[in-house]
Coordinates of C-alpha atoms in Angstrom, one line a residue:
X1 CA 61.7 44.8 27.8
X2 CA 62.8 48.1 25.5
X3 CA 60.8 51.2 26.5
X4 CA 58.5 52.1 23.8
X5 CA 59.6 55.2 22.2
X6 CA 55.9 55.8 20.9
X7 CA 52.5 53.9 21.0
X8 CA 52.5 51.2 18.7
X9 CA 50.9 51.4 15.6
X10 CA 47.3 50.9 14.6
X11 CA 46.8 47.0 14.3
X12 CA 43.8 45.6 12.2
X13 CA 42.9 48.8 10.6
X14 CA 42.4 49.3 6.8
X15 CA 45.8 50.6 6.6
X16 CA 47.6 47.9 8.3
X17 CA 45.3 45.0 6.3
X18 CA 46.6 46.4 3.3
X19 CA 50.0 47.0 4.5
X20 CA 51.1 45.4 7.8
X21 CA 54.8 45.5 7.5
X22 CA 55.8 48.7 8.8
X23 CA 53.7 47.5 11.9
X24 CA 55.4 44.2 12.4
X25 CA 58.8 46.1 12.1
X26 CA 57.9 48.2 15.1
X27 CA 56.5 44.9 17.0
X28 CA 59.5 43.2 16.0
X29 CA 61.8 46.0 17.4
X30 CA 59.8 47.1 20.7
X31 CA 57.2 44.6 21.5
X32 CA 58.4 41.3 19.6
X33 CA 56.0 39.3 22.1
X34 CA 52.9 41.7 22.0
X35 CA 49.5 40.9 23.9
X36 CA 46.9 42.4 21.8
X37 CA 42.7 42.5 21.3
X38 CA 42.2 40.8 18.1
X39 CA 39.1 42.0 15.9
X40 CA 37.3 38.9 17.0
X41 CA 37.5 40.0 20.7
X42 CA 40.1 37.3 21.9
X43 CA 42.9 38.4 24.0
X44 CA 46.1 36.8 22.2
X45 CA 50.1 37.0 22.0
X46 CA 51.5 38.3 18.5
X47 CA 55.1 36.7 18.4
X48 CA 56.7 38.4 15.2
X49 CA 60.5 37.5 15.7
X50 CA 61.9 34.9 13.3
X51 CA 63.5 32.6 16.1
X52 CA 60.7 33.0 18.1
X53 CA 58.1 32.3 15.6
X54 CA 60.1 29.0 14.6
X55 CA 60.4 28.2 18.4
X56 CA 56.7 28.8 18.9
X57 CA 55.5 26.4 15.9
X58 CA 57.4 23.3 17.2
X59 CA 57.0 24.0 20.8
X60 CA 54.9 21.0 22.1
X61 CA 53.7 22.7 25.2
X62 CA 51.4 24.9 22.6
X63 CA 48.2 23.1 21.7
X64 CA 46.2 23.4 18.6
X65 CA 43.2 21.6 20.3
X66 CA 40.8 24.6 22.0
X67 CA 38.5 22.1 23.0
X68 CA 40.7 20.7 25.7
X69 CA 43.3 23.6 26.0
X70 CA 40.9 27.0 26.2
X71 CA 37.8 26.1 27.4
X72 CA 36.2 29.2 26.9
X73 CA 37.0 29.3 23.4
X74 CA 34.1 29.9 21.0
X75 CA 33.6 28.2 17.8
X76 CA 34.4 30.1 14.6
X77 CA 37.3 31.7 15.7
X78 CA 39.9 29.3 14.1
X79 CA 40.2 31.0 10.5
X80 CA 38.9 27.9 8.9
X81 CA 35.9 29.2 7.0
X82 CA 32.8 27.7 8.6
X83 CA 33.8 24.8 10.1
X84 CA 31.9 25.2 13.2
X85 CA 28.8 24.9 11.2
X86 CA 29.4 21.9 9.3
X87 CA 31.4 19.2 11.7
X88 CA 34.7 19.6 10.2
X89 CA 36.8 20.5 13.0
X90 CA 38.3 17.4 13.5
X91 CA 41.3 18.1 11.1
X92 CA 44.9 18.2 11.1
X93 CA 45.4 21.6 12.4
X94 CA 43.1 21.4 15.3
X95 CA 44.8 18.2 16.6
X96 CA 47.8 17.5 18.9
X97 CA 49.8 14.2 19.0
X98 CA 48.9 11.3 19.0
X99 CA 45.8 12.0 16.9
X100 CA 47.7 14.3 15.0
X101 CA 50.5 11.8 14.6
X102 CA 48.1 9.1 13.4
X103 CA 46.1 11.0 11.1
X104 CA 48.9 12.8 9.2
X105 CA 50.5 9.5 8.7
X106 CA 47.4 8.3 7.1
X107 CA 47.0 11.3 4.9
X108 CA 50.6 11.5 4.1
X109 CA 50.0 7.8 2.5
X110 CA 47.4 9.5 0.4
X111 CA 48.9 12.7 -0.7
X112 CA 52.5 12.0 -1.5
X113 CA 54.8 14.1 -3.7
X114 CA 55.0 11.4 -6.2
X115 CA 51.4 11.5 -6.8
X116 CA 51.5 15.6 -6.6
X117 CA 54.4 15.4 -9.4
X118 CA 52.6 13.0 -11.6
X119 CA 49.9 15.8 -11.7
X120 CA 52.2 18.2 -13.5
X121 CA 50.9 18.1 -17.0
X122 CA 47.4 18.5 -15.9
X123 CA 48.3 21.6 -14.1
X124 CA 50.1 22.8 -17.1
X125 CA 47.2 22.0 -19.1
X126 CA 44.8 23.9 -16.6
X127 CA 46.7 27.2 -16.6
X128 CA 46.7 27.2 -20.4
X129 CA 42.9 26.8 -20.5
X130 CA 42.1 29.3 -18.0
X131 CA 44.6 32.2 -19.7
X132 CA 42.6 31.5 -22.9
X133 CA 39.4 32.1 -21.3
X134 CA 41.2 34.9 -19.6
X135 CA 42.0 36.2 -23.1
X136 CA 38.5 36.0 -24.3
X137 CA 37.2 38.0 -21.1
X138 CA 39.7 40.8 -22.0
X139 CA 38.9 40.7 -25.8
X140 CA 35.0 40.5 -25.4
X141 CA 35.4 43.4 -22.3
X142 CA 37.1 46.3 -22.0
X143 CA 40.5 44.8 -22.0
X144 CA 41.4 43.8 -18.4
X145 CA 40.8 41.0 -16.4
X146 CA 40.5 40.1 -12.9
X147 CA 43.6 37.6 -12.6
X148 CA 42.3 36.6 -9.1
X149 CA 38.7 35.3 -10.2
X150 CA 40.1 34.4 -13.8
X151 CA 43.1 32.5 -12.8
X152 CA 44.6 32.6 -9.3
X153 CA 41.3 31.2 -7.9
X154 CA 40.2 28.5 -10.5
X155 CA 43.6 26.8 -11.1
X156 CA 44.1 25.5 -7.7
X157 CA 40.2 24.6 -7.5
X158 CA 40.2 22.7 -10.7
X159 CA 43.4 20.9 -9.9
X160 CA 42.2 19.8 -6.6
X161 CA 39.0 18.9 -7.9
X162 CA 40.9 16.4 -10.4
X163 CA 43.2 15.1 -7.8
X164 CA 40.1 14.5 -5.7
X165 CA 38.2 12.6 -8.5
X166 CA 35.3 15.1 -8.6
X167 CA 33.4 14.5 -11.6
X168 CA 33.3 16.9 -14.5
X169 CA 29.8 17.1 -14.1
X170 CA 30.1 18.4 -10.6
X171 CA 33.0 20.7 -11.1
X172 CA 30.7 24.0 -11.9
X173 CA 29.1 23.8 -9.0
X174 CA 32.2 23.2 -6.8
X175 CA 34.0 26.2 -8.3
X176 CA 31.0 28.2 -7.0
X177 CA 30.9 27.1 -3.4
X178 CA 34.9 27.3 -3.4
X179 CA 34.5 31.2 -4.5
X180 CA 32.0 31.3 -1.5
X181 CA 34.4 29.8 1.0
X182 CA 36.9 32.7 0.2
X183 CA 34.2 34.8 0.6
X184 CA 34.4 36.4 -3.1
X185 CA 31.0 37.3 -4.2
X186 CA 29.2 35.4 -1.5
X187 CA 26.3 37.3 0.7
X188 CA 25.9 37.3 3.9
X189 CA 26.1 33.9 5.5
X190 CA 27.7 32.6 2.1
X191 CA 30.5 30.9 3.8
X192 CA 28.7 28.7 6.1
X193 CA 26.6 27.5 3.7
X194 CA 29.0 26.7 0.9
X195 CA 31.0 24.9 3.6
X196 CA 28.4 22.9 4.5
X197 CA 27.4 22.0 0.6
X198 CA 31.0 21.1 0.3
X199 CA 30.8 19.0 3.6
X200 CA 28.0 17.1 2.5
X201 CA 29.2 16.2 -1.1
X202 CA 32.5 15.3 0.3
X203 CA 30.7 12.9 2.9
X204 CA 28.4 11.6 0.1
X205 CA 31.2 11.1 -2.4
X206 CA 33.5 9.5 -0.1
X207 CA 30.6 6.7 1.0
X208 CA 30.5 6.1 -2.6
X209 CA 34.2 5.7 -3.0
X210 CA 34.1 3.1 -0.4
X211 CA 31.8 1.0 -2.3
X212 CA 33.3 1.9 -5.9
X213 CA 36.9 2.9 -5.7
X214 CA 38.9 4.9 -8.1
X215 CA 42.2 6.1 -8.9
X216 CA 41.6 9.4 -7.0
X217 CA 42.7 11.0 -3.8
X218 CA 39.5 10.8 -2.0
X219 CA 39.5 6.8 -2.9
X220 CA 43.4 6.6 -1.6
X221 CA 41.9 8.5 1.5
X222 CA 39.5 6.0 2.1
X223 CA 42.2 2.9 1.5
X224 CA 45.1 4.8 3.7
X225 CA 45.6 2.5 6.5
X226 CA 48.4 2.2 8.9
X227 CA 48.5 -1.4 10.7
X228 CA 45.0 -2.4 9.9
X229 CA 44.0 1.1 11.0
X230 CA 41.6 3.2 8.6
X231 CA 40.1 6.9 8.4
X232 CA 36.3 6.8 9.5
X233 CA 34.0 8.2 6.8
X234 CA 33.9 11.6 9.3
X235 CA 37.5 11.8 9.3
X236 CA 38.3 11.5 5.8
X237 CA 35.7 14.0 4.8
X238 CA 37.2 16.3 7.3
X239 CA 40.8 15.4 5.8
X240 CA 39.4 16.0 2.1
X241 CA 37.9 19.4 3.1
X242 CA 41.1 20.5 4.8
X243 CA 43.2 19.5 1.9
X244 CA 40.6 21.2 -0.6
X245 CA 40.7 24.6 1.4
X246 CA 44.3 24.7 1.9
X247 CA 45.0 23.3 -1.8
X248 CA 43.1 26.2 -3.0
X249 CA 43.1 29.4 -0.6
X250 CA 46.9 29.1 -0.2
X251 CA 47.6 28.8 -3.9
X252 CA 45.1 31.6 -4.8
X253 CA 46.9 34.2 -2.5
X254 CA 50.6 32.9 -3.5
X255 CA 49.9 33.6 -7.2
X256 CA 47.9 36.8 -6.6
X257 CA 50.4 38.4 -4.1
X258 CA 53.4 36.6 -6.0
X259 CA 51.8 38.5 -9.4
X260 CA 51.2 41.5 -7.7
X261 CA 55.0 41.6 -6.5
X262 CA 56.4 41.0 -9.8
X263 CA 54.0 43.5 -11.8
X264 CA 55.2 46.3 -9.1
X265 CA 59.0 45.3 -9.4
X266 CA 59.7 45.6 -13.2
X267 CA 63.2 44.9 -12.5
X268 CA 62.4 41.5 -10.9
X269 CA 60.3 40.3 -13.5
X270 CA 62.5 41.4 -16.4
X271 CA 65.2 39.3 -14.4
X272 CA 62.9 36.0 -14.3
X273 CA 61.8 36.6 -17.9
X274 CA 65.5 36.9 -18.9
X275 CA 66.3 33.7 -16.6
X276 CA 63.6 31.1 -16.4
X277 CA 66.1 29.1 -13.9
X278 CA 65.4 31.2 -11.4
X279 CA 61.6 30.1 -11.2
X280 CA 61.9 27.9 -8.5
X281 CA 64.1 30.1 -6.5
X282 CA 61.4 33.0 -7.2
X283 CA 58.7 30.9 -5.7
X284 CA 60.5 30.8 -2.5
X285 CA 61.5 34.9 -2.4
X286 CA 57.7 35.6 -3.4
X287 CA 56.3 33.2 -0.5
X288 CA 58.7 35.0 1.9
X289 CA 58.1 38.6 0.8
X290 CA 54.3 38.4 0.6
X291 CA 53.1 35.0 1.7
X292 CA 49.9 33.8 1.5
X293 CA 49.2 32.9 5.2
X294 CA 49.9 36.0 7.6
X295 CA 49.1 34.1 10.9
X296 CA 49.8 30.3 12.0
X297 CA 46.7 29.1 12.9
X298 CA 45.9 29.2 16.6
X299 CA 48.1 28.0 19.4
X300 CA 47.2 27.8 23.3
X301 CA 49.8 27.4 25.9
X302 CA 49.5 24.2 28.2
X303 CA 51.9 25.6 30.8
X304 CA 53.6 28.7 31.5
X305 CA 56.2 29.5 28.4
X306 CA 59.1 31.9 28.3
X307 CA 59.1 33.3 24.5
X308 CA 61.6 36.3 23.4
X309 CA 61.9 37.3 27.1
X310 CA 58.0 37.2 28.1
X311 CA 56.4 34.9 30.4
X312 CA 53.2 33.8 28.8
X313 CA 50.9 32.3 31.3
X314 CA 49.1 28.7 30.7
X315 CA 46.0 28.6 28.8
X316 CA 46.7 31.8 26.8
X317 CA 46.1 32.0 23.2
X318 CA 49.3 32.4 21.0
X319 CA 49.4 33.7 17.1
X320 CA 52.9 33.0 15.4
X321 CA 53.0 35.7 12.8
X322 CA 54.5 34.4 9.9
X323 CA 54.6 37.6 7.8
X324 CA 56.4 39.3 10.4
X325 CA 59.1 36.6 10.8
X326 CA 59.7 36.4 7.3
X327 CA 60.6 40.1 7.2
X328 CA 63.3 39.9 10.3
X329 CA 66.7 41.8 9.5
X330 CA 67.8 39.3 12.0
X331 CA 67.4 36.5 9.3
X332 CA 67.0 37.8 6.1
X333 CA 69.2 40.9 4.8
X334 CA 67.1 43.9 3.5
X335 CA 64.2 41.8 4.0
X336 CA 61.7 44.5 2.7
X337 CA 63.5 44.1 -0.9
X338 CA 62.0 41.7 -3.3
X339 CA 65.1 40.1 -4.4
X340 CA 64.2 36.5 -6.8
X341 CA 68.0 35.8 -6.8
X342 CA 68.2 35.9 -2.7
X343 CA 68.5 32.3 -0.9
X344 CA 65.3 32.4 1.0
X345 CA 65.6 29.0 2.4
X346 CA 64.3 29.3 6.0
X347 CA 61.4 31.4 5.2
X348 CA 58.1 30.2 7.5
X349 CA 55.8 31.0 5.1
X350 CA 54.2 27.5 5.1
X351 CA 54.9 26.9 8.7
X352 CA 57.7 24.9 10.6
X353 CA 57.4 21.7 12.8
X354 CA 54.7 19.1 13.1
X355 CA 52.6 21.2 11.4
X356 CA 54.1 22.4 8.3
X357 CA 51.4 22.6 5.5
X358 CA 51.0 18.9 4.4
X359 CA 50.2 20.6 0.6
X360 CA 53.2 22.3 0.5
X361 CA 54.9 20.4 -2.3
X362 CA 51.5 21.1 -4.4
X363 CA 51.0 24.8 -3.6
X364 CA 54.9 25.2 -4.8
X365 CA 54.2 23.1 -8.1
X366 CA 50.7 25.2 -8.9
X367 CA 52.7 28.5 -7.9
X368 CA 55.4 27.7 -10.6
X369 CA 53.3 26.5 -13.0
X370 CA 51.0 29.7 -12.4
X371 CA 53.8 32.1 -12.9
X372 CA 55.6 30.1 -15.8
X373 CA 52.4 30.1 -18.0
X374 CA 51.3 33.7 -17.2
X375 CA 55.0 35.3 -17.9
X376 CA 55.4 33.3 -20.8
X377 CA 52.1 33.9 -22.8
X378 CA 51.7 37.7 -21.5
X379 CA 55.1 39.1 -20.3
X380 CA 54.0 42.7 -20.7
X381 CA 50.9 42.2 -18.4
X382 CA 50.5 45.3 -16.5
X383 CA 48.2 46.6 -13.6
X384 CA 44.8 47.9 -14.6
X385 CA 44.1 50.3 -11.8
X386 CA 47.1 52.0 -9.0
X387 CA 48.5 49.2 -6.8
X388 CA 47.5 51.1 -3.6
X389 CA 43.7 51.2 -4.7
X390 CA 43.7 46.9 -4.3
X391 CA 42.0 45.7 -1.2
X392 CA 43.4 42.8 1.1
X393 CA 40.9 40.5 2.8
X394 CA 40.7 41.1 6.4
X395 CA 40.7 37.8 7.7
X396 CA 43.4 36.5 10.6
X397 CA 44.9 33.8 9.2
X398 CA 45.2 34.5 5.4
X399 CA 46.9 37.3 3.5
X400 CA 45.2 37.8 0.0
X401 CA 43.7 40.1 -2.5
X402 CA 40.0 40.5 -2.9
X403 CA 40.7 41.1 -6.8
X404 CA 43.6 41.9 -9.3
X405 CA 42.3 43.7 -12.3
X406 CA 45.1 43.6 -15.3
X407 CA 45.7 44.2 -19.0
X408 CA 47.2 40.8 -20.7
X409 CA 50.1 41.8 -23.2
X410 CA 51.7 39.2 -25.1
X411 CA 54.8 41.4 -25.4
X412 CA 57.6 42.0 -23.0
X413 CA 57.5 45.0 -20.4

């Protein structure tokens, strides 16, 4: 191992949370597989180089099931809000083959790329309705609007609710619960309460869908079968919850982080405005540059493994740091530079291997439409506060903003 020229930079303090990339650069160079104590008290190995992260994400010797691979594991440390309080732990992110294989195959039958692509007109309509509301908020107030609360958060929530088949009369309260899950404005204990309410609602609705099926995603989950095998109601509720959770928080952070990157890199925003054909590529670069998921969810070694020249014993927690991997200069030239024309394929922002994000096509579509509509209607949008004053969430898994105050402007920058 390379001798450290200086102590490692502080990890998990406020400076790190707002901008972890200098610390990740140090770790990649000097301690690419780094054992540290996390804020939740767990000792874990952080893997930071692109090649190593990709290998870890695909290594079957690393288990996702803490119940069997890490007996001392305490509930509530997975990064999935409130799951230990509400019985939704039996989902794709916590399972290994063969259970993972069976459930993912069944869920994939319901959550198909074709079903997602057919939803593009609704996503566009929802985005425009939310921008209409943002304009009214700005006009009736001080001229500013919080793009997280007004646009980035309600867009994916509204989309997934329509896809799941939640009736219009229930959607307003569901939005409140969703804000609670991502801990925006909820009081102490609000995350757990919101998750319990969502879980209870999903179980009740799935039971109704068995009796009175519709044409929505919940009905598709109920109907999904493989050689006569169906999801149980508990499994369907857990799968619906993880699709809901992954289907909105990832997109919230993609739109929030991506919009901030565009606002703080005016030359790249101007480039995109001049050439809208760059939009699909821009989404990939924004995912790479400051992605929505900082750490892949927990893995545990089931036997001793070698990663980056470091021997990790059996029974150890391992966190693959996606944000560090996607700024690795060994994989991407000038990785700290935002370049919307870059060939960003190969980034790991949405994972790799059998646990690659099942909602990736939906997140990409929502991100593309979200950026497209905002730029088309308000190309001159500007930050209403200094960028350095913005705060990030301090959770281990997701990387996102509490708020993004802006001034909307219909003219170009």
